[in-house]
Amino acid sequence: MGCFFLTFMRYFSKNLRYLHSNHGGCNHGTFIVMFLTETIWIMKRVCFLLTVMMLTATAAMAQQKQYQVYGVGFYNLENLFDTVHDVGKNDVEYLPNGANKWGSVKYTHKLHNMARALADMGTDVLKGVGCAAIGVSEVENANALTDLINQPELKERDIQFCHIEGPDRRGVDCALLYNPKLFTVRDVKLVPYVPELEKDSLYITRGFLTVSGTLADEHVAIIVCHWPSQYIGSFYRESAGRQVRAIKDSLLEDDPQCKVMVMGDMNDDPHSRSMSRELRARRDFKDMRPHDMYNPWWKILDNGTGTLTYEGRWNLFDQIVMTPNMLNMEDERDFTTLKFWRAQIQRRDYLIQTEGSYKGSPKRTHAGGVWLDGYSDHLPVVVYLMKEKK
């Protein structure tokens, strides 16, 4: 604006000299009239140019939109047991006199390690903030969760948890950790896993923790899962996929605007039938139908990386999938509502075994009966969501 003013003054002075030199013979009154006429014309042009400049600057500022990013994650904590026996649960190996000699030193180290990894989740993008919500599996009970969130790394963010004691015979449950400054809980329920075959009427496993809440001023539901083991056969995970799809459909029937995420240790890869056919979590946008979900981890596994290893090969059992209303299809870029931005396996050097036969794999708590003072046999995963600031 200063340069514009100097240019205007030079232009004004030049025109004044021009009038004086070319009309010097006219009387004083005539010169004044001509001078004022020329000045008014110049001022009109100045006002016009200033208006154009202001409109251009306003348009440029309007194009510089600002966005808020939110992290949502999942982490299998690999046997986060306390040191006290839970009546009715088969937790003997994680007691002080059990096979793993699970005393206060090991438990304290485990809590610290888990808190460190959880606090790091999402900080590649959201430094000092981390995730708004993190689903976890393989945690024994509310006591272990309370000890976990009281670790300094989580306590400083006032992390809270949702948990309902489940029927698993070993006693491991799912839970949802959340930052109350970012995520507000509306409702929590544990939907049981229901055996589909009559011969399995006594089969008991982990249910599906379903948490409904508010994130970025929108209704968001998170279903935290730990599906049946690989050892029991694929049918039972396929059954889990059908049951979770029914939960998701029910949530959307109640509120079609609800953004639903299904997360967990699925004990299957993205291309497995339980995920791709029964839950209908698709690899590509173009293959999605209205009642399907989107699975961003499929392409990540295709690139040769995952969240756990078996016999030297990566699997990607830990996944977060989402409903279509969380997506920008094809070339869209509409973040006026909460939308998926990117997915990430959370890797840190301290999470990886650096020596021995398991070098390069996730550094777990025990291996071959030896306490490694590690973290988990799985790596954490994070999805980042984005919304335009108003």
CSV table of C-alpha atoms in Angstrom, one decimal:
chain,number,residue,atom,x,y,z
A,1,MET,CA,0.0,0.0,0.0
A,2,GLY,CA,3.0,2.4,0.7
A,3,CYS,CA,4.4,1.7,-2.8
A,4,PHE,CA,1.0,2.4,-4.3
A,5,PHE,CA,0.8,5.8,-2.4
A,6,LEU,CA,4.2,6.8,-3.6
A,7,THR,CA,3.3,5.9,-7.2
A,8,PHE,CA,0.1,8.0,-6.9
A,9,MET,CA,2.0,11.0,-5.5
A,10,ARG,CA,4.5,10.9,-8.4
A,11,TYR,CA,1.6,10.6,-10.9
A,12,PHE,CA,-0.3,13.5,-9.2
A,13,SER,CA,2.9,15.7,-9.2
A,14,LYS,CA,3.6,14.9,-12.9
A,15,ASN,CA,0.1,15.9,-13.9
A,16,LEU,CA,0.3,19.1,-11.9
A,17,ARG,CA,3.5,20.1,-13.8
A,18,TYR,CA,1.9,19.1,-17.1
A,19,LEU,CA,-1.1,21.4,-16.5
A,20,HIS,CA,1.0,24.3,-15.4
A,21,SER,CA,3.4,24.0,-18.3
A,22,ASN,CA,0.7,23.6,-21.0
A,23,HIS,CA,-1.8,26.1,-19.7
A,24,GLY,CA,0.5,28.6,-18.1
A,25,GLY,CA,-1.1,31.3,-20.3
A,26,CYS,CA,-4.6,31.0,-18.9
A,27,ASN,CA,-5.9,33.0,-16.1
A,28,HIS,CA,-5.7,31.8,-12.5
A,29,GLY,CA,-9.4,30.8,-12.2
A,30,THR,CA,-9.4,28.7,-15.3
A,31,PHE,CA,-6.2,26.9,-14.1
A,32,ILE,CA,-7.9,26.1,-10.8
A,33,VAL,CA,-10.9,24.6,-12.5
A,34,MET,CA,-8.8,22.5,-14.8
A,35,PHE,CA,-6.6,21.4,-11.9
A,36,LEU,CA,-9.6,20.3,-9.8
A,37,THR,CA,-11.2,18.5,-12.7
A,38,GLU,CA,-8.0,16.5,-13.3
A,39,THR,CA,-7.6,15.8,-9.6
A,40,ILE,CA,-11.2,14.4,-9.3
A,41,TRP,CA,-10.6,12.1,-12.3
A,42,ILE,CA,-7.4,10.9,-10.7
A,43,MET,CA,-9.1,10.3,-7.3
A,44,LYS,CA,-11.8,8.3,-9.0
A,45,ARG,CA,-9.2,6.0,-10.5
A,46,VAL,CA,-7.5,5.7,-7.2
A,47,CYS,CA,-10.7,4.6,-5.4
A,48,PHE,CA,-11.4,2.1,-8.1
A,49,LEU,CA,-7.9,0.6,-7.9
A,50,LEU,CA,-8.1,0.5,-4.1
A,51,THR,CA,-11.4,-1.3,-4.3
A,52,VAL,CA,-10.0,-3.9,-6.7
A,53,MET,CA,-7.0,-4.5,-4.4
A,54,MET,CA,-9.1,-4.9,-1.3
A,55,LEU,CA,-11.5,-7.4,-3.1
A,56,THR,CA,-8.5,-9.4,-4.4
A,57,ALA,CA,-6.9,-9.5,-0.9
A,58,THR,CA,-10.2,-10.6,0.6
A,59,ALA,CA,-10.6,-13.4,-1.9
A,60,ALA,CA,-7.1,-14.6,-1.3
A,61,MET,CA,-7.6,-14.7,2.4
A,62,ALA,CA,-10.9,-16.7,1.9
A,63,GLN,CA,-9.0,-19.3,-0.1
A,64,GLN,CA,-6.5,-19.9,2.8
A,65,LYS,CA,-8.8,-22.3,4.7
A,66,GLN,CA,-7.7,-23.7,8.0
A,67,TYR,CA,-8.2,-27.3,9.1
A,68,GLN,CA,-8.2,-29.2,12.4
A,69,VAL,CA,-6.7,-32.7,12.4
A,70,TYR,CA,-7.7,-35.5,14.9
A,71,GLY,CA,-5.9,-38.8,15.5
A,72,VAL,CA,-7.8,-42.0,16.2
A,73,GLY,CA,-5.8,-45.2,16.9
A,74,PHE,CA,-5.7,-48.8,18.0
A,75,TYR,CA,-3.1,-50.8,19.9
A,76,ASN,CA,-3.0,-54.4,21.1
A,77,LEU,CA,-1.3,-54.1,24.5
A,78,GLU,CA,-0.3,-57.8,24.6
A,79,ASN,CA,-1.3,-59.1,28.0
A,80,LEU,CA,-1.6,-56.1,30.2
A,81,PHE,CA,-2.4,-58.0,33.4
A,82,ASP,CA,-2.2,-56.7,36.9
A,83,THR,CA,-0.6,-59.0,39.6
A,84,VAL,CA,-3.9,-60.0,41.3
A,85,HIS,CA,-6.0,-63.0,40.5
A,86,ASP,CA,-9.4,-62.3,39.1
A,87,VAL,CA,-11.9,-64.9,40.3
A,88,GLY,CA,-13.3,-67.0,37.5
A,89,LYS,CA,-10.5,-66.0,35.1
A,90,ASN,CA,-7.6,-68.1,33.9
A,91,ASP,CA,-4.9,-65.5,34.6
A,92,VAL,CA,-2.5,-67.8,36.6
A,93,GLU,CA,0.5,-67.3,34.3
A,94,TYR,CA,0.3,-63.6,35.0
A,95,LEU,CA,0.6,-63.8,38.8
A,96,PRO,CA,3.8,-63.5,40.9
A,97,ASN,CA,4.0,-67.2,41.3
A,98,GLY,CA,2.8,-68.0,37.7
A,99,ALA,CA,4.8,-69.1,34.7
A,100,ASN,CA,5.8,-65.6,33.8
A,101,LYS,CA,6.7,-64.6,37.4
A,102,TRP,CA,4.5,-61.5,36.9
A,103,GLY,CA,5.4,-59.4,39.9
A,104,SER,CA,5.4,-55.7,40.6
A,105,VAL,CA,8.7,-54.9,38.8
A,106,LYS,CA,7.5,-56.4,35.5
A,107,TYR,CA,4.0,-54.9,35.9
A,108,THR,CA,5.4,-51.5,36.5
A,109,HIS,CA,7.7,-51.7,33.5
A,110,LYS,CA,4.9,-52.9,31.3
A,111,LEU,CA,2.7,-50.0,32.4
A,112,HIS,CA,5.4,-47.5,31.6
A,113,ASN,CA,6.2,-49.0,28.3
A,114,MET,CA,2.5,-49.1,27.2
A,115,ALA,CA,2.0,-45.5,28.3
A,116,ARG,CA,5.1,-44.3,26.4
A,117,ALA,CA,3.9,-46.0,23.2
A,118,LEU,CA,0.3,-44.8,23.6
A,119,ALA,CA,1.4,-41.2,24.3
A,120,ASP,CA,3.5,-41.3,21.1
A,121,MET,CA,0.6,-42.4,18.9
A,122,GLY,CA,-0.5,-39.6,16.5
A,123,THR,CA,2.4,-37.3,17.5
A,124,ASP,CA,4.0,-37.5,14.0
A,125,VAL,CA,1.3,-35.1,13.0
A,126,LEU,CA,-0.2,-33.8,16.3
A,127,LYS,CA,2.9,-33.0,18.3
A,128,GLY,CA,2.2,-32.7,22.0
A,129,VAL,CA,-1.4,-33.7,21.5
A,130,GLY,CA,-1.6,-37.3,20.2
A,131,CYS,CA,-4.8,-39.2,19.6
A,132,ALA,CA,-8.3,-38.1,20.6
A,133,ALA,CA,-9.2,-41.8,21.1
A,134,ILE,CA,-7.4,-45.1,21.1
A,135,GLY,CA,-8.9,-48.5,21.1
A,136,VAL,CA,-6.9,-51.2,23.0
A,137,SER,CA,-7.1,-54.9,23.4
A,138,GLU,CA,-5.6,-57.6,25.7
A,139,VAL,CA,-6.1,-55.5,28.9
A,140,GLU,CA,-7.2,-57.5,31.9
A,141,ASN,CA,-9.6,-55.2,33.8
A,142,ALA,CA,-10.4,-51.7,35.0
A,143,ASN,CA,-7.7,-51.9,37.7
A,144,ALA,CA,-5.0,-52.3,35.0
A,145,LEU,CA,-6.6,-49.5,33.0
A,146,THR,CA,-6.6,-47.2,36.0
A,147,ASP,CA,-2.9,-47.9,36.6
A,148,LEU,CA,-2.2,-47.3,33.0
A,149,ILE,CA,-3.9,-43.9,32.7
A,150,ASN,CA,-2.1,-42.8,35.9
A,151,GLN,CA,1.2,-43.1,34.2
A,152,PRO,CA,2.7,-39.6,33.8
A,153,GLU,CA,2.7,-39.7,30.0
A,154,LEU,CA,-1.1,-40.2,29.9
A,155,LYS,CA,-2.0,-38.5,33.1
A,156,GLU,CA,-0.7,-35.1,31.9
A,157,ARG,CA,-3.3,-35.3,29.1
A,158,ASP,CA,-6.1,-36.4,31.5
A,159,ILE,CA,-6.7,-39.6,29.5
A,160,GLN,CA,-9.8,-41.4,30.5
A,161,PHE,CA,-11.2,-44.9,29.5
A,162,CYS,CA,-14.4,-46.8,28.7
A,163,HIS,CA,-14.5,-50.4,29.6
A,164,ILE,CA,-17.0,-53.1,30.4
A,165,GLU,CA,-15.8,-56.4,31.9
A,166,GLY,CA,-16.2,-59.2,29.3
A,167,PRO,CA,-16.6,-63.0,29.4
A,168,ASP,CA,-13.2,-64.0,28.0
A,169,ARG,CA,-11.9,-67.0,29.9
A,170,ARG,CA,-8.3,-65.6,30.1
A,171,GLY,CA,-9.8,-62.3,31.3
A,172,VAL,CA,-8.5,-60.0,28.5
A,173,ASP,CA,-10.9,-57.2,27.3
A,174,CYS,CA,-11.1,-54.3,24.9
A,175,ALA,CA,-11.3,-50.7,26.1
A,176,LEU,CA,-11.3,-47.2,24.6
A,177,LEU,CA,-8.9,-44.6,25.9
A,178,TYR,CA,-9.8,-41.0,25.1
A,179,ASN,CA,-8.8,-37.4,25.6
A,180,PRO,CA,-11.9,-35.7,27.1
A,181,LYS,CA,-10.8,-32.3,25.6
A,182,LEU,CA,-11.3,-33.8,22.2
A,183,PHE,CA,-13.8,-36.7,22.5
A,184,THR,CA,-17.0,-36.7,24.6
A,185,VAL,CA,-18.6,-40.0,25.5
A,186,ARG,CA,-22.4,-40.4,25.0
A,187,ASP,CA,-23.0,-44.1,25.4
A,188,VAL,CA,-21.0,-47.3,26.1
A,189,LYS,CA,-22.2,-50.9,25.6
A,190,LEU,CA,-20.6,-54.3,25.2
A,191,VAL,CA,-22.3,-56.3,22.4
A,192,PRO,CA,-21.7,-60.0,23.0
A,193,TYR,CA,-20.3,-62.3,20.4
A,194,VAL,CA,-23.1,-64.8,19.7
A,195,PRO,CA,-22.1,-68.3,18.4
A,196,GLU,CA,-23.9,-69.1,15.2
A,197,LEU,CA,-23.7,-72.9,15.4
A,198,GLU,CA,-25.6,-74.9,17.9
A,199,LYS,CA,-22.5,-77.0,18.6
A,200,ASP,CA,-20.7,-73.8,19.8
A,201,SER,CA,-23.4,-72.9,22.4
A,202,LEU,CA,-20.7,-72.9,25.2
A,203,TYR,CA,-18.1,-71.0,23.2
A,204,ILE,CA,-17.2,-67.8,24.9
A,205,THR,CA,-15.0,-65.0,23.6
A,206,ARG,CA,-14.6,-61.2,23.6
A,207,GLY,CA,-17.6,-59.0,22.7
A,208,PHE,CA,-17.6,-55.8,20.7
A,209,LEU,CA,-17.1,-52.6,22.8
A,210,THR,CA,-19.3,-50.0,21.2
A,211,VAL,CA,-18.7,-46.4,22.2
A,212,SER,CA,-20.8,-43.5,20.9
A,213,GLY,CA,-19.6,-40.0,21.3
A,214,THR,CA,-18.8,-36.6,19.9
A,215,LEU,CA,-15.7,-35.7,18.0
A,216,ALA,CA,-15.3,-32.3,16.2
A,217,ASP,CA,-18.9,-31.5,17.0
A,218,GLU,CA,-20.1,-34.6,15.1
A,219,HIS,CA,-21.6,-37.9,16.2
A,220,VAL,CA,-18.9,-40.6,16.0
A,221,ALA,CA,-19.2,-44.3,17.0
A,222,ILE,CA,-16.2,-46.5,17.6
A,223,ILE,CA,-16.5,-50.3,17.7
A,224,VAL,CA,-13.4,-51.9,19.4
A,225,CYS,CA,-12.8,-55.5,18.6
A,226,HIS,CA,-10.5,-58.4,19.3
A,227,TRP,CA,-11.7,-61.2,17.0
A,228,PRO,CA,-11.2,-65.0,17.6
A,229,SER,CA,-7.7,-66.4,17.2
A,230,GLN,CA,-6.2,-67.8,14.1
A,231,TYR,CA,-6.0,-71.1,15.8
A,232,ILE,CA,-9.7,-71.6,16.0
A,233,GLY,CA,-10.5,-71.3,12.3
A,234,SER,CA,-11.7,-68.6,9.9
A,235,PHE,CA,-15.4,-69.3,10.3
A,236,TYR,CA,-15.5,-67.7,13.8
A,237,ARG,CA,-13.8,-64.5,12.5
A,238,GLU,CA,-16.2,-64.4,9.6
A,239,SER,CA,-19.0,-64.7,12.1
A,240,ALA,CA,-17.5,-61.7,14.0
A,241,GLY,CA,-17.5,-59.8,10.7
A,242,ARG,CA,-21.2,-60.4,10.2
A,243,GLN,CA,-22.0,-59.5,13.7
A,244,VAL,CA,-20.0,-56.2,13.7
A,245,ARG,CA,-21.6,-55.3,10.3
A,246,ALA,CA,-25.0,-55.6,12.0
A,247,ILE,CA,-23.9,-53.3,14.8
A,248,LYS,CA,-22.6,-50.8,12.3
A,249,ASP,CA,-25.9,-50.9,10.3
A,250,SER,CA,-27.9,-50.5,13.5
A,251,LEU,CA,-25.9,-47.4,14.4
A,252,LEU,CA,-26.5,-45.9,11.0
A,253,GLU,CA,-30.2,-46.8,11.1
A,254,ASP,CA,-30.5,-44.8,14.3
A,255,ASP,CA,-28.5,-41.9,12.9
A,256,PRO,CA,-27.6,-41.9,9.2
A,257,GLN,CA,-25.1,-39.0,9.8
A,258,CYS,CA,-23.2,-41.0,12.4
A,259,LYS,CA,-19.5,-41.6,11.5
A,260,VAL,CA,-18.7,-45.2,12.4
A,261,MET,CA,-15.2,-46.7,12.8
A,262,VAL,CA,-14.5,-50.4,13.4
A,263,MET,CA,-11.1,-51.0,14.9
A,264,GLY,CA,-9.2,-53.8,16.5
A,265,ASP,CA,-7.0,-56.8,16.3
A,266,MET,CA,-9.0,-58.8,13.7
A,267,ASN,CA,-6.6,-61.7,13.6
A,268,ASP,CA,-7.0,-61.5,9.8
A,269,ASP,CA,-5.5,-59.4,7.1
A,270,PRO,CA,-7.5,-56.8,5.1
A,271,HIS,CA,-8.0,-59.3,2.2
A,272,SER,CA,-9.3,-62.1,4.4
A,273,ARG,CA,-12.9,-63.1,4.0
A,274,SER,CA,-13.9,-61.9,7.4
A,275,MET,CA,-12.9,-58.3,6.5
A,276,SER,CA,-13.5,-58.1,2.8
A,277,ARG,CA,-16.7,-60.2,2.4
A,278,GLU,CA,-18.4,-60.2,5.8
A,279,LEU,CA,-17.6,-56.8,7.2
A,280,ARG,CA,-17.4,-55.5,3.6
A,281,ALA,CA,-14.4,-53.4,4.2
A,282,ARG,CA,-13.3,-52.5,0.6
A,283,ARG,CA,-9.9,-51.7,-0.8
A,284,ASP,CA,-10.9,-49.0,-3.3
A,285,PHE,CA,-13.5,-46.3,-3.4
A,286,LYS,CA,-14.7,-47.5,-6.8
A,287,ASP,CA,-15.7,-50.9,-5.3
A,288,MET,CA,-17.8,-49.4,-2.5
A,289,ARG,CA,-21.5,-49.6,-2.2
A,290,PRO,CA,-23.7,-47.6,0.2
A,291,HIS,CA,-23.5,-50.2,3.1
A,292,ASP,CA,-19.8,-51.0,2.7
A,293,MET,CA,-16.8,-49.7,4.6
A,294,TYR,CA,-13.4,-48.4,3.5
A,295,ASN,CA,-10.2,-50.2,4.5
A,296,PRO,CA,-7.0,-48.1,4.0
A,297,TRP,CA,-4.7,-50.8,5.4
A,298,TRP,CA,-5.1,-53.1,2.4
A,299,LYS,CA,-2.8,-51.0,0.2
A,300,ILE,CA,-0.3,-50.6,3.1
A,301,LEU,CA,0.0,-54.4,3.4
A,302,ASP,CA,0.4,-54.6,-0.4
A,303,ASN,CA,3.5,-52.4,0.1
A,304,GLY,CA,5.0,-55.2,2.2
A,305,THR,CA,4.6,-53.9,5.7
A,306,GLY,CA,2.3,-54.7,8.6
A,307,THR,CA,1.8,-54.7,12.3
A,308,LEU,CA,3.0,-58.2,13.4
A,309,THR,CA,5.2,-60.9,11.9
A,310,TYR,CA,4.8,-64.6,11.7
A,311,GLU,CA,7.6,-66.8,10.4
A,312,GLY,CA,9.3,-63.8,9.0
A,313,ARG,CA,6.3,-62.5,7.1
A,314,TRP,CA,4.3,-59.3,7.9
A,315,ASN,CA,0.6,-59.5,8.6
A,316,LEU,CA,-1.7,-56.5,9.2
A,317,PHE,CA,-4.3,-57.7,11.7
A,318,ASP,CA,-4.6,-54.3,13.4
A,319,GLN,CA,-7.0,-52.2,11.3
A,320,ILE,CA,-9.3,-49.2,11.5
A,321,VAL,CA,-12.1,-49.1,8.9
A,322,MET,CA,-14.8,-46.5,8.3
A,323,THR,CA,-18.2,-45.8,6.8
A,324,PRO,CA,-18.4,-43.9,3.4
A,325,ASN,CA,-19.6,-40.7,5.0
A,326,MET,CA,-16.1,-40.2,6.3
A,327,LEU,CA,-14.6,-40.2,2.8
A,328,ASN,CA,-13.8,-37.8,0.0
A,329,MET,CA,-14.6,-39.9,-3.0
A,330,GLU,CA,-12.1,-39.8,-5.9
A,331,ASP,CA,-11.0,-36.2,-6.5
A,332,GLU,CA,-13.2,-34.5,-3.9
A,333,ARG,CA,-11.7,-32.3,-1.3
A,334,ASP,CA,-14.6,-31.4,1.0
A,335,PHE,CA,-13.6,-31.2,4.7
A,336,THR,CA,-16.6,-29.2,5.8
A,337,THR,CA,-17.5,-32.3,7.8
A,338,LEU,CA,-15.1,-34.8,9.5
A,339,LYS,CA,-13.3,-36.8,6.8
A,340,PHE,CA,-10.5,-39.4,6.6
A,341,TRP,CA,-7.1,-38.0,5.6
A,342,ARG,CA,-4.5,-40.7,6.0
A,343,ALA,CA,-3.5,-43.9,7.8
A,344,GLN,CA,-0.3,-44.8,9.5
A,345,ILE,CA,1.4,-47.7,11.2
A,346,GLN,CA,3.1,-46.0,14.2
A,347,ARG,CA,6.7,-47.1,14.1
A,348,ARG,CA,9.3,-46.2,16.7
A,349,ASP,CA,12.8,-47.7,17.1
A,350,TYR,CA,12.1,-48.7,20.6
A,351,LEU,CA,9.1,-50.8,19.5
A,352,ILE,CA,11.3,-53.0,17.3
A,353,GLN,CA,13.5,-55.9,18.3
A,354,THR,CA,17.1,-55.1,17.4
A,355,GLU,CA,18.8,-58.5,17.8
A,356,GLY,CA,18.3,-62.3,17.8
A,357,SER,CA,16.0,-64.4,15.7
A,358,TYR,CA,13.2,-61.9,16.0
A,359,LYS,CA,15.3,-58.9,14.8
A,360,GLY,CA,13.1,-56.5,12.9
A,361,SER,CA,9.9,-57.7,14.5
A,362,PRO,CA,7.9,-55.9,17.2
A,363,LYS,CA,9.6,-56.1,20.5
A,364,ARG,CA,7.2,-58.1,22.7
A,365,THR,CA,7.1,-58.5,26.5
A,366,HIS,CA,8.2,-62.2,26.5
A,367,ALA,CA,9.8,-64.4,23.9
A,368,GLY,CA,10.7,-68.1,24.4
A,369,GLY,CA,10.0,-67.7,28.1
A,370,VAL,CA,12.4,-64.8,28.5
A,371,TRP,CA,11.2,-61.4,29.7
A,372,LEU,CA,12.4,-58.8,27.2
A,373,ASP,CA,11.0,-55.8,28.9
A,374,GLY,CA,9.3,-55.0,25.6
A,375,TYR,CA,6.1,-53.5,24.5
A,376,SER,CA,3.8,-55.7,22.3
A,377,ASP,CA,3.9,-58.3,19.6
A,378,HIS,CA,1.8,-55.8,17.5
A,379,LEU,CA,2.5,-52.3,16.3
A,380,PRO,CA,0.0,-49.4,16.8
A,381,VAL,CA,-2.0,-48.0,14.0
A,382,VAL,CA,-3.5,-44.5,13.6
A,383,VAL,CA,-5.9,-42.8,11.2
A,384,TYR,CA,-5.9,-39.0,10.9
A,385,LEU,CA,-9.2,-37.2,10.3
A,386,MET,CA,-9.6,-33.6,9.1
A,387,LYS,CA,-12.2,-30.9,9.3
A,388,GLU,CA,-12.3,-27.4,8.1
A,389,LYS,CA,-12.3,-24.8,10.8
A,390,LYS,CA,-15.2,-22.4,10.9
